mmCIF file with all atom_site columns, C-alpha atoms in Angstrom:
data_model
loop_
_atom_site.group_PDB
_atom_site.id
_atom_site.type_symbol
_atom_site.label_atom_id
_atom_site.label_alt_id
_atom_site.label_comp_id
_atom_site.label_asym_id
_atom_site.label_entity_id
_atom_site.label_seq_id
_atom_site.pdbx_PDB_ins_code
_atom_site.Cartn_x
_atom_site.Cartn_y
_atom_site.Cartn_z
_atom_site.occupancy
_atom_site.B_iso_or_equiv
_atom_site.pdbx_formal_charge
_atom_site.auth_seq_id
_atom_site.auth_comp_id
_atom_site.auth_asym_id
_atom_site.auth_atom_id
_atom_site.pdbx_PDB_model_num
ATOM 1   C CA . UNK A 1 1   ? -5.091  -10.339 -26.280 1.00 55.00 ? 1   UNK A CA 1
ATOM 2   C CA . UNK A 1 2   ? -6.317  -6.326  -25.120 1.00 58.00 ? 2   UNK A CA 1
ATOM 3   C CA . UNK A 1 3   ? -6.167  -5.466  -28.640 1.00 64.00 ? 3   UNK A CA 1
ATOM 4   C CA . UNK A 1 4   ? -8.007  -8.515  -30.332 1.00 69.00 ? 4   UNK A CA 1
ATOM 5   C CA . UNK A 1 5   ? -11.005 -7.416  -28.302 1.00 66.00 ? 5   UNK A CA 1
ATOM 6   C CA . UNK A 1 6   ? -13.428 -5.545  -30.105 1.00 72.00 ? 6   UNK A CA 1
ATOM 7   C CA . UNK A 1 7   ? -15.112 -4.310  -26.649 1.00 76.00 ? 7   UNK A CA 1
ATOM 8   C CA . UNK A 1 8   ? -13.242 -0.817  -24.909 1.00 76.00 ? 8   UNK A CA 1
ATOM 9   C CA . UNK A 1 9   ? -11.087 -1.607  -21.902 1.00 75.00 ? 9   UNK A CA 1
ATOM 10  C CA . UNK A 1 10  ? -10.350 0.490   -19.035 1.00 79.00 ? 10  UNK A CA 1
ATOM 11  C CA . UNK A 1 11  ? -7.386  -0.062  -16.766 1.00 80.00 ? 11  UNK A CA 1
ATOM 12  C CA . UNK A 1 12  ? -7.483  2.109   -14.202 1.00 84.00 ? 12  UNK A CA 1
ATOM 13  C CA . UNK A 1 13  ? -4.885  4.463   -13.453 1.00 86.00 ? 13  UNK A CA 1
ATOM 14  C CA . UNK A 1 14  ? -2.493  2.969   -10.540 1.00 86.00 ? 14  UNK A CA 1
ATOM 15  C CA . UNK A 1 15  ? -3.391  5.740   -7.821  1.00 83.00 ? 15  UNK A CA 1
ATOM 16  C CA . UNK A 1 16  ? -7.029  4.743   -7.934  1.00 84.00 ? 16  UNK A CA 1
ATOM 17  C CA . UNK A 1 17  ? -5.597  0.840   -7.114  1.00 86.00 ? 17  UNK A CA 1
ATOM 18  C CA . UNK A 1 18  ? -3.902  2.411   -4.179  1.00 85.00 ? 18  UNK A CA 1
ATOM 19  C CA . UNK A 1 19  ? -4.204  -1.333  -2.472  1.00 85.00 ? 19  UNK A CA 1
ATOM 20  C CA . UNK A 1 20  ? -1.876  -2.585  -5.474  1.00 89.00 ? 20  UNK A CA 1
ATOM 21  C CA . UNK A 1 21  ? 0.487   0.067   -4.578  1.00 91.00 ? 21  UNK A CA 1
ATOM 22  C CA . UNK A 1 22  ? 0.780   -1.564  -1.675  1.00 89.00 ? 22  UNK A CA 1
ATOM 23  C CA . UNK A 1 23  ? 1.716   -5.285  -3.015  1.00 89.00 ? 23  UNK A CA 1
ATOM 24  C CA . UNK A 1 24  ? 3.897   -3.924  -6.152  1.00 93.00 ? 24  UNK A CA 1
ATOM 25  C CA . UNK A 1 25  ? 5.828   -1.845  -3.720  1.00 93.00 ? 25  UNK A CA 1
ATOM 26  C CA . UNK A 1 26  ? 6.932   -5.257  -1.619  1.00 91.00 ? 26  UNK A CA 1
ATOM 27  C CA . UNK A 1 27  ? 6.853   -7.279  -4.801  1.00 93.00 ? 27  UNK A CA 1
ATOM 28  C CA . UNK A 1 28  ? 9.362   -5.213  -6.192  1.00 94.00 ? 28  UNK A CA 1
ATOM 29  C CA . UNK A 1 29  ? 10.940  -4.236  -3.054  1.00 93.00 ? 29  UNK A CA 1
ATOM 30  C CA . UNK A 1 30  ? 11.630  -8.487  -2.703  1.00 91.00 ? 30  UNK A CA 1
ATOM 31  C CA . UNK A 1 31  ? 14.367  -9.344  -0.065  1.00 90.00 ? 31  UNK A CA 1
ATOM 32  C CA . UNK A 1 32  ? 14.024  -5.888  1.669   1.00 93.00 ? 32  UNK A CA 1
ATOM 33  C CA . UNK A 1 33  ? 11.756  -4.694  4.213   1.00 92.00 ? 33  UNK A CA 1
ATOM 34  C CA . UNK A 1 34  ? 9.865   -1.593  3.406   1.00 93.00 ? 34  UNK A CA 1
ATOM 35  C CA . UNK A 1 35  ? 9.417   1.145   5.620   1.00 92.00 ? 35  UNK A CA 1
ATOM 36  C CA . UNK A 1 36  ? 5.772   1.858   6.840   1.00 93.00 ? 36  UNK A CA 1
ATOM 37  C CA . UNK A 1 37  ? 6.488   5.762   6.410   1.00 95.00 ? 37  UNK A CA 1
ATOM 38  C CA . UNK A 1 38  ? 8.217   4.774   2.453   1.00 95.00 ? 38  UNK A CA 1
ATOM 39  C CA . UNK A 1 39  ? 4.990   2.801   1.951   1.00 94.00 ? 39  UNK A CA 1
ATOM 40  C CA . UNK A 1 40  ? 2.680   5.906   2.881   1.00 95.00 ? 40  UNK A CA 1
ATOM 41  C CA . UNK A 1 41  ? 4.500   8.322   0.499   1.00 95.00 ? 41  UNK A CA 1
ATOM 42  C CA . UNK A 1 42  ? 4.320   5.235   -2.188  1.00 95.00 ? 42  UNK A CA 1
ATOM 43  C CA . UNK A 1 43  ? 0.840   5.396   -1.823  1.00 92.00 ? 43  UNK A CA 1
ATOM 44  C CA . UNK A 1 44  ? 0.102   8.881   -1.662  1.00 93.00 ? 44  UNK A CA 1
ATOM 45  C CA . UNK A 1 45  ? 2.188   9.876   -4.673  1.00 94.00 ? 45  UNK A CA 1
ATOM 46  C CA . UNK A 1 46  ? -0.037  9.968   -8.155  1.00 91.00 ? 46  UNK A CA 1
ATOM 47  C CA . UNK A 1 47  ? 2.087   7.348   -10.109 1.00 91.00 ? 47  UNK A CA 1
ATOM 48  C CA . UNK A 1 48  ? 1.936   9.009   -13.441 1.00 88.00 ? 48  UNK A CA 1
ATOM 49  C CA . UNK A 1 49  ? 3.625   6.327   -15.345 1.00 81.00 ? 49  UNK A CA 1
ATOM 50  C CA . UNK A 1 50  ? 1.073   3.916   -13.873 1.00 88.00 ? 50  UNK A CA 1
ATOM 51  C CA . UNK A 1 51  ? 3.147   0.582   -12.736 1.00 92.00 ? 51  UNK A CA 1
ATOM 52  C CA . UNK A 1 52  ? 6.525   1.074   -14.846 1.00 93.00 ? 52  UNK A CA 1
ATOM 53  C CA . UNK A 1 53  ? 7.051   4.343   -12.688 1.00 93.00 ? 53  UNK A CA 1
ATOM 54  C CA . UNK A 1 54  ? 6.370   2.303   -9.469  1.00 95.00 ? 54  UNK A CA 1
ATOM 55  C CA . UNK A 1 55  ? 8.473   -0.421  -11.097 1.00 95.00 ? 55  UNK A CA 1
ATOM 56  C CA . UNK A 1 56  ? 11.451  1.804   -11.974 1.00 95.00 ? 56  UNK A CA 1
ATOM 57  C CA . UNK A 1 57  ? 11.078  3.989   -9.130  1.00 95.00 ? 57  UNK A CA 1
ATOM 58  C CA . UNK A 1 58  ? 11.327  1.030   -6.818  1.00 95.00 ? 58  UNK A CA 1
ATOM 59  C CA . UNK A 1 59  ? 14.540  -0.745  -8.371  1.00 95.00 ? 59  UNK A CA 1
ATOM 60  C CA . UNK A 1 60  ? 16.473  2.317   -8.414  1.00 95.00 ? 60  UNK A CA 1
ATOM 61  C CA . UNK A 1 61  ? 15.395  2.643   -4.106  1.00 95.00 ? 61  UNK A CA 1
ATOM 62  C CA . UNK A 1 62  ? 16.666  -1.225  -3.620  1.00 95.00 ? 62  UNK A CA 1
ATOM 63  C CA . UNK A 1 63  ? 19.819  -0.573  -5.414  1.00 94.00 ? 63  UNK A CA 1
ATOM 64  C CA . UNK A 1 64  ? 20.501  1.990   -3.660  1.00 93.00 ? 64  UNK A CA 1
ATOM 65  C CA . UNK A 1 65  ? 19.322  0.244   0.191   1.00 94.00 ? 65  UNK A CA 1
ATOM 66  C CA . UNK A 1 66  ? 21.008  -2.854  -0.820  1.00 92.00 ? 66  UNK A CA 1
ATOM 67  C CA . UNK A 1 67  ? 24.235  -0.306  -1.323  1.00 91.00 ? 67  UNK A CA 1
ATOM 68  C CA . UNK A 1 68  ? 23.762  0.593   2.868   1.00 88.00 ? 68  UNK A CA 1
ATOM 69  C CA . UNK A 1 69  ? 23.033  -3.084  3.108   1.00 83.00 ? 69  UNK A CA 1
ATOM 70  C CA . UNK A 1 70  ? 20.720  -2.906  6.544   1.00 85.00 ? 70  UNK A CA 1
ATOM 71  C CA . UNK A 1 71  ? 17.797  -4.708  4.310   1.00 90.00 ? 71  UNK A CA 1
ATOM 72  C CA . UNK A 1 72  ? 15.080  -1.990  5.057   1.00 92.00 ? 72  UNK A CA 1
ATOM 73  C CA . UNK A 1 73  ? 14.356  0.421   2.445   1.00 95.00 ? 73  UNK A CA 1
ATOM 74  C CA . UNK A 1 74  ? 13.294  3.461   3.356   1.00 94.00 ? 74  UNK A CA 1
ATOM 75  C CA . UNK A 1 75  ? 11.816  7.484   2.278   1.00 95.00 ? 75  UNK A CA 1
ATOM 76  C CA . UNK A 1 76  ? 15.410  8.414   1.638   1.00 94.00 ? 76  UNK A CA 1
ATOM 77  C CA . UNK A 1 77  ? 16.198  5.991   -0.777  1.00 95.00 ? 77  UNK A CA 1
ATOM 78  C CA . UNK A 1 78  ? 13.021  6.498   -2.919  1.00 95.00 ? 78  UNK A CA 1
ATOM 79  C CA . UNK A 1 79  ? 12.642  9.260   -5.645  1.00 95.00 ? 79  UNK A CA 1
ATOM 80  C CA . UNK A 1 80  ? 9.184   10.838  -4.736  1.00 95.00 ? 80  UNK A CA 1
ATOM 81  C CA . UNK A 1 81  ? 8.201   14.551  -4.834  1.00 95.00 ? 81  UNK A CA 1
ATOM 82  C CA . UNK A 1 82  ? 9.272   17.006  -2.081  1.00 95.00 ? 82  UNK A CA 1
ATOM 83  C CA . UNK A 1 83  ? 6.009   17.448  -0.839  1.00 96.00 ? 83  UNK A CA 1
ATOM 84  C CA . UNK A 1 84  ? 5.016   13.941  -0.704  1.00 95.00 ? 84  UNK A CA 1
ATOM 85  C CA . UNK A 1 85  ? 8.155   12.799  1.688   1.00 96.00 ? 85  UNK A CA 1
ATOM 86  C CA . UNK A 1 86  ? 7.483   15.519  3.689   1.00 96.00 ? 86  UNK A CA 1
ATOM 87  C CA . UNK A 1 87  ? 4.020   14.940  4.426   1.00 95.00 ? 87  UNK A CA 1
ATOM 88  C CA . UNK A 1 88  ? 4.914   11.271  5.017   1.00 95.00 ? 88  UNK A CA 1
ATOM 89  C CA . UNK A 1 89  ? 8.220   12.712  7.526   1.00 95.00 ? 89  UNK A CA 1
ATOM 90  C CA . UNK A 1 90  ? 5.374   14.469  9.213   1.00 95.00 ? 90  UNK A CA 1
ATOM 91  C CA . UNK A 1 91  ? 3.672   11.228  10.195  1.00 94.00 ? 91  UNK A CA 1
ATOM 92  C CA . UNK A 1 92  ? 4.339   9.520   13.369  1.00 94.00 ? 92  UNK A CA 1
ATOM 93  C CA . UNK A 1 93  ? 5.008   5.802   12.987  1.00 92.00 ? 93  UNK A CA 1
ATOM 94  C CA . UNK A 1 94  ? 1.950   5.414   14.529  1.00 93.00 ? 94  UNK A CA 1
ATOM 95  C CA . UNK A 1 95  ? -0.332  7.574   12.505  1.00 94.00 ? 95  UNK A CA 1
ATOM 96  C CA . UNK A 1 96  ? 1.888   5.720   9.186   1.00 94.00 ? 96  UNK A CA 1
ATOM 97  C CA . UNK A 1 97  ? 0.667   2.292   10.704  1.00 93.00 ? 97  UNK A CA 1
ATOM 98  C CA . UNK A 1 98  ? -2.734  3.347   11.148  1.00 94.00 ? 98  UNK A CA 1
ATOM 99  C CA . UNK A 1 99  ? -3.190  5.035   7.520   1.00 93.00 ? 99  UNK A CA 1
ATOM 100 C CA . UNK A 1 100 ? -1.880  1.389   6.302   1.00 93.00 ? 100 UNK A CA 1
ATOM 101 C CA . UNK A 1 101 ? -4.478  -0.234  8.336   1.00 94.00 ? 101 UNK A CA 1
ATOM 102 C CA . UNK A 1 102 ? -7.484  1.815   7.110   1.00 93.00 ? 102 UNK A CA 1
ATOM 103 C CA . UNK A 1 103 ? -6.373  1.453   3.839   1.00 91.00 ? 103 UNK A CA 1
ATOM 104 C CA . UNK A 1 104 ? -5.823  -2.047  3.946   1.00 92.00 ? 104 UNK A CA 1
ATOM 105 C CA . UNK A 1 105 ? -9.746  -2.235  5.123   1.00 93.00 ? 105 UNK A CA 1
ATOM 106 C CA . UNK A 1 106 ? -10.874 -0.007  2.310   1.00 90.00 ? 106 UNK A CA 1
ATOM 107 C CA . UNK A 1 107 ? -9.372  -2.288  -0.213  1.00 88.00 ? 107 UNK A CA 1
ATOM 108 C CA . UNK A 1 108 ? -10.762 -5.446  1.466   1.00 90.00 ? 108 UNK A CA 1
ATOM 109 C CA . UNK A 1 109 ? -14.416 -4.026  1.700   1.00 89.00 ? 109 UNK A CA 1
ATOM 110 C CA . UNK A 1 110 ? -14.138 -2.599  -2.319  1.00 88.00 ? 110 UNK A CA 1
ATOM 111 C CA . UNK A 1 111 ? -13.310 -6.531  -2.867  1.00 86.00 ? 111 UNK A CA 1
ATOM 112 C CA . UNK A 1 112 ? -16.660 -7.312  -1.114  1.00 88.00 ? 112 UNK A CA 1
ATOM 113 C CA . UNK A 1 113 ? -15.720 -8.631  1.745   1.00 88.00 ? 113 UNK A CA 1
ATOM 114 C CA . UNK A 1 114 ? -18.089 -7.798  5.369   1.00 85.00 ? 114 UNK A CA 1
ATOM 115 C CA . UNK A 1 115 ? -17.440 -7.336  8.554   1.00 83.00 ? 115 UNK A CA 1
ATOM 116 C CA . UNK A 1 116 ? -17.221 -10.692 10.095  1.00 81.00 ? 116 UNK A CA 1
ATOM 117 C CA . UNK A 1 117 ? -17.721 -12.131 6.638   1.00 87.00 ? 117 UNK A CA 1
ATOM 118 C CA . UNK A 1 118 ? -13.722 -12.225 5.874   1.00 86.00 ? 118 UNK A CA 1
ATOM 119 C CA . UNK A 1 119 ? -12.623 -8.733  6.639   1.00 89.00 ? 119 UNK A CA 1
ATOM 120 C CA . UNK A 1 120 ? -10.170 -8.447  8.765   1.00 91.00 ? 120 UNK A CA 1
ATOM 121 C CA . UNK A 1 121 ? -8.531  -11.775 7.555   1.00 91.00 ? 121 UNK A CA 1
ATOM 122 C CA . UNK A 1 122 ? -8.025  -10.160 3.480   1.00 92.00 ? 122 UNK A CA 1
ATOM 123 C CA . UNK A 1 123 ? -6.748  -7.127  5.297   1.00 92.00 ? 123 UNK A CA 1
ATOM 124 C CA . UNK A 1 124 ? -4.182  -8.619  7.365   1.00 92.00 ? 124 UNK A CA 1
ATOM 125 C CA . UNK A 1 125 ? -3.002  -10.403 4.084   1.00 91.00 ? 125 UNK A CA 1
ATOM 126 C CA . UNK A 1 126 ? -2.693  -6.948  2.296   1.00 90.00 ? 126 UNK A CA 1
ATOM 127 C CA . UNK A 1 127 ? -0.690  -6.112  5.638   1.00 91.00 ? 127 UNK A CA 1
ATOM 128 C CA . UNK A 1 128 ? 0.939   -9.974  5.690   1.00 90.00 ? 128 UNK A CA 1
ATOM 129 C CA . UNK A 1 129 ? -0.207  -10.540 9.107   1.00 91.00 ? 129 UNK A CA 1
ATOM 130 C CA . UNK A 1 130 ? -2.201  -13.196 10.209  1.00 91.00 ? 130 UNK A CA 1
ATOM 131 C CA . UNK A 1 131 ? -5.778  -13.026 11.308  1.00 89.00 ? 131 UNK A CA 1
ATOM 132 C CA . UNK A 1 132 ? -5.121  -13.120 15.101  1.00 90.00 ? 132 UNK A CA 1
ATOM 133 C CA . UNK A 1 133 ? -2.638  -9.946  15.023  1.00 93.00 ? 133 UNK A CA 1
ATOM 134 C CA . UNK A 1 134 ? -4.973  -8.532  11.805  1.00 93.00 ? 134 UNK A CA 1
ATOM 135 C CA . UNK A 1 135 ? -7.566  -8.178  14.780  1.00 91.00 ? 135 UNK A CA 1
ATOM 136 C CA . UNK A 1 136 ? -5.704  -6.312  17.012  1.00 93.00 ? 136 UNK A CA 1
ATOM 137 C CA . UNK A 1 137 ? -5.380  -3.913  14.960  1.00 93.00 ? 137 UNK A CA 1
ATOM 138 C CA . UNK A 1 138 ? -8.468  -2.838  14.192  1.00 93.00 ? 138 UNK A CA 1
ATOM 139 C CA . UNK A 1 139 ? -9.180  -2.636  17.894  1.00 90.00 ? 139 UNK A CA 1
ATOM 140 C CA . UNK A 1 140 ? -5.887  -0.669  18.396  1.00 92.00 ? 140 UNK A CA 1
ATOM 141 C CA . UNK A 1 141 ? -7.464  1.256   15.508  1.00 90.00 ? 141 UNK A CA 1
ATOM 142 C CA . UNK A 1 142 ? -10.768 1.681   16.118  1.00 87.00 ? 142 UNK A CA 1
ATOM 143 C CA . UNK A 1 143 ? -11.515 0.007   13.025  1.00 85.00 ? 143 UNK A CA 1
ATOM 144 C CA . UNK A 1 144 ? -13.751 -2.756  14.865  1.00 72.00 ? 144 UNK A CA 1
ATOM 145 C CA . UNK A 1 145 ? -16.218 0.811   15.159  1.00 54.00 ? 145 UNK A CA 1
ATOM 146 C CA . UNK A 1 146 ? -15.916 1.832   12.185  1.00 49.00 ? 146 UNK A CA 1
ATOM 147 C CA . UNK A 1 147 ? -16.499 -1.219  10.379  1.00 46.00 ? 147 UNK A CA 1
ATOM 148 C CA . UNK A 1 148 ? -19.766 -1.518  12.102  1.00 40.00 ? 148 UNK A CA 1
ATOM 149 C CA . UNK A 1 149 ? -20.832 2.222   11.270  1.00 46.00 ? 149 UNK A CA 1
ATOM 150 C CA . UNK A 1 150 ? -19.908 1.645   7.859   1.00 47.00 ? 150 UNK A CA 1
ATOM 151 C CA . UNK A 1 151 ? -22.058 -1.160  7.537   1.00 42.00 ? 151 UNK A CA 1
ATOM 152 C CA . UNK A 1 152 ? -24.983 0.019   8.838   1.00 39.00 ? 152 UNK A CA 1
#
């Protein structure tokens, strides 16, 4: 169908959809639970080859957590740069939780949604909470500030 059209396309690269990183990495993760510190060296790793990397990358990491068989997959079973699991490493679970959070809001306000206008609800989806504990986290956050600074 992309190459019938006569009109130019552009997909963008996968590390400027840094909020899909976040979905393709459970997608393909299925039947595990992913790491908050794996997800935030997922997301701040370039993804050259786009979502095949992320694919392969990620079905290599459950074959090999599936092998430990705890059902969490984690940093150490992932193939990312040096540099990009030890900046993650570096991060408390805390700080990993909260750089989740604010980008889960980033990606909800890109897809136009406002402060009390659907916010927090899209971004607890990204996160697959519900609204009630989406909420507490952006007061446990700070986001509930920031939200309204950004707005303004």
């Amino acid at each position: 169908l992309v190459a019938r059209r006569s009109i130019p396309t552009r997909f963008p690269p996968l590390h400027e959809r840094r909020g899909d990183i976040l979905l393709l990495a459970r997608h393909y993760a299925a039947g595990l639970d992913v790491d908050e510190q794996c997800l935030v060296g997922l997301l701040r790793h370039d993804w050259p080859g786009n979502i095949r990397g992320l694919e392969k990358t990620l079905s290599l990491a459950k074959a090999r957590a599936e092998t430990e068989g705890d059902g969490r997959l984690t940093l150490d079973h992932v193939d990312l740069p040096d540099a990009v699991k030890v900046a993650a490493r570096a991060l408390s679970e805390q700080d990993c939780r909260r750089e989740l959070w604010i980008l889960a809001d980033s990606v909800a306000r890109e897809e136009g949604y406002l402060p009390g206008a659907g916010l927090q609800k899209r971004a607890g989806e990204l996160m697959l909470v519900g609204e009630s504990q989406a909420s507490k986290m952006y007061r446990t956050f700070g986001l509930t500030e920031a939200a309204v600074a950004h707005a303004a």
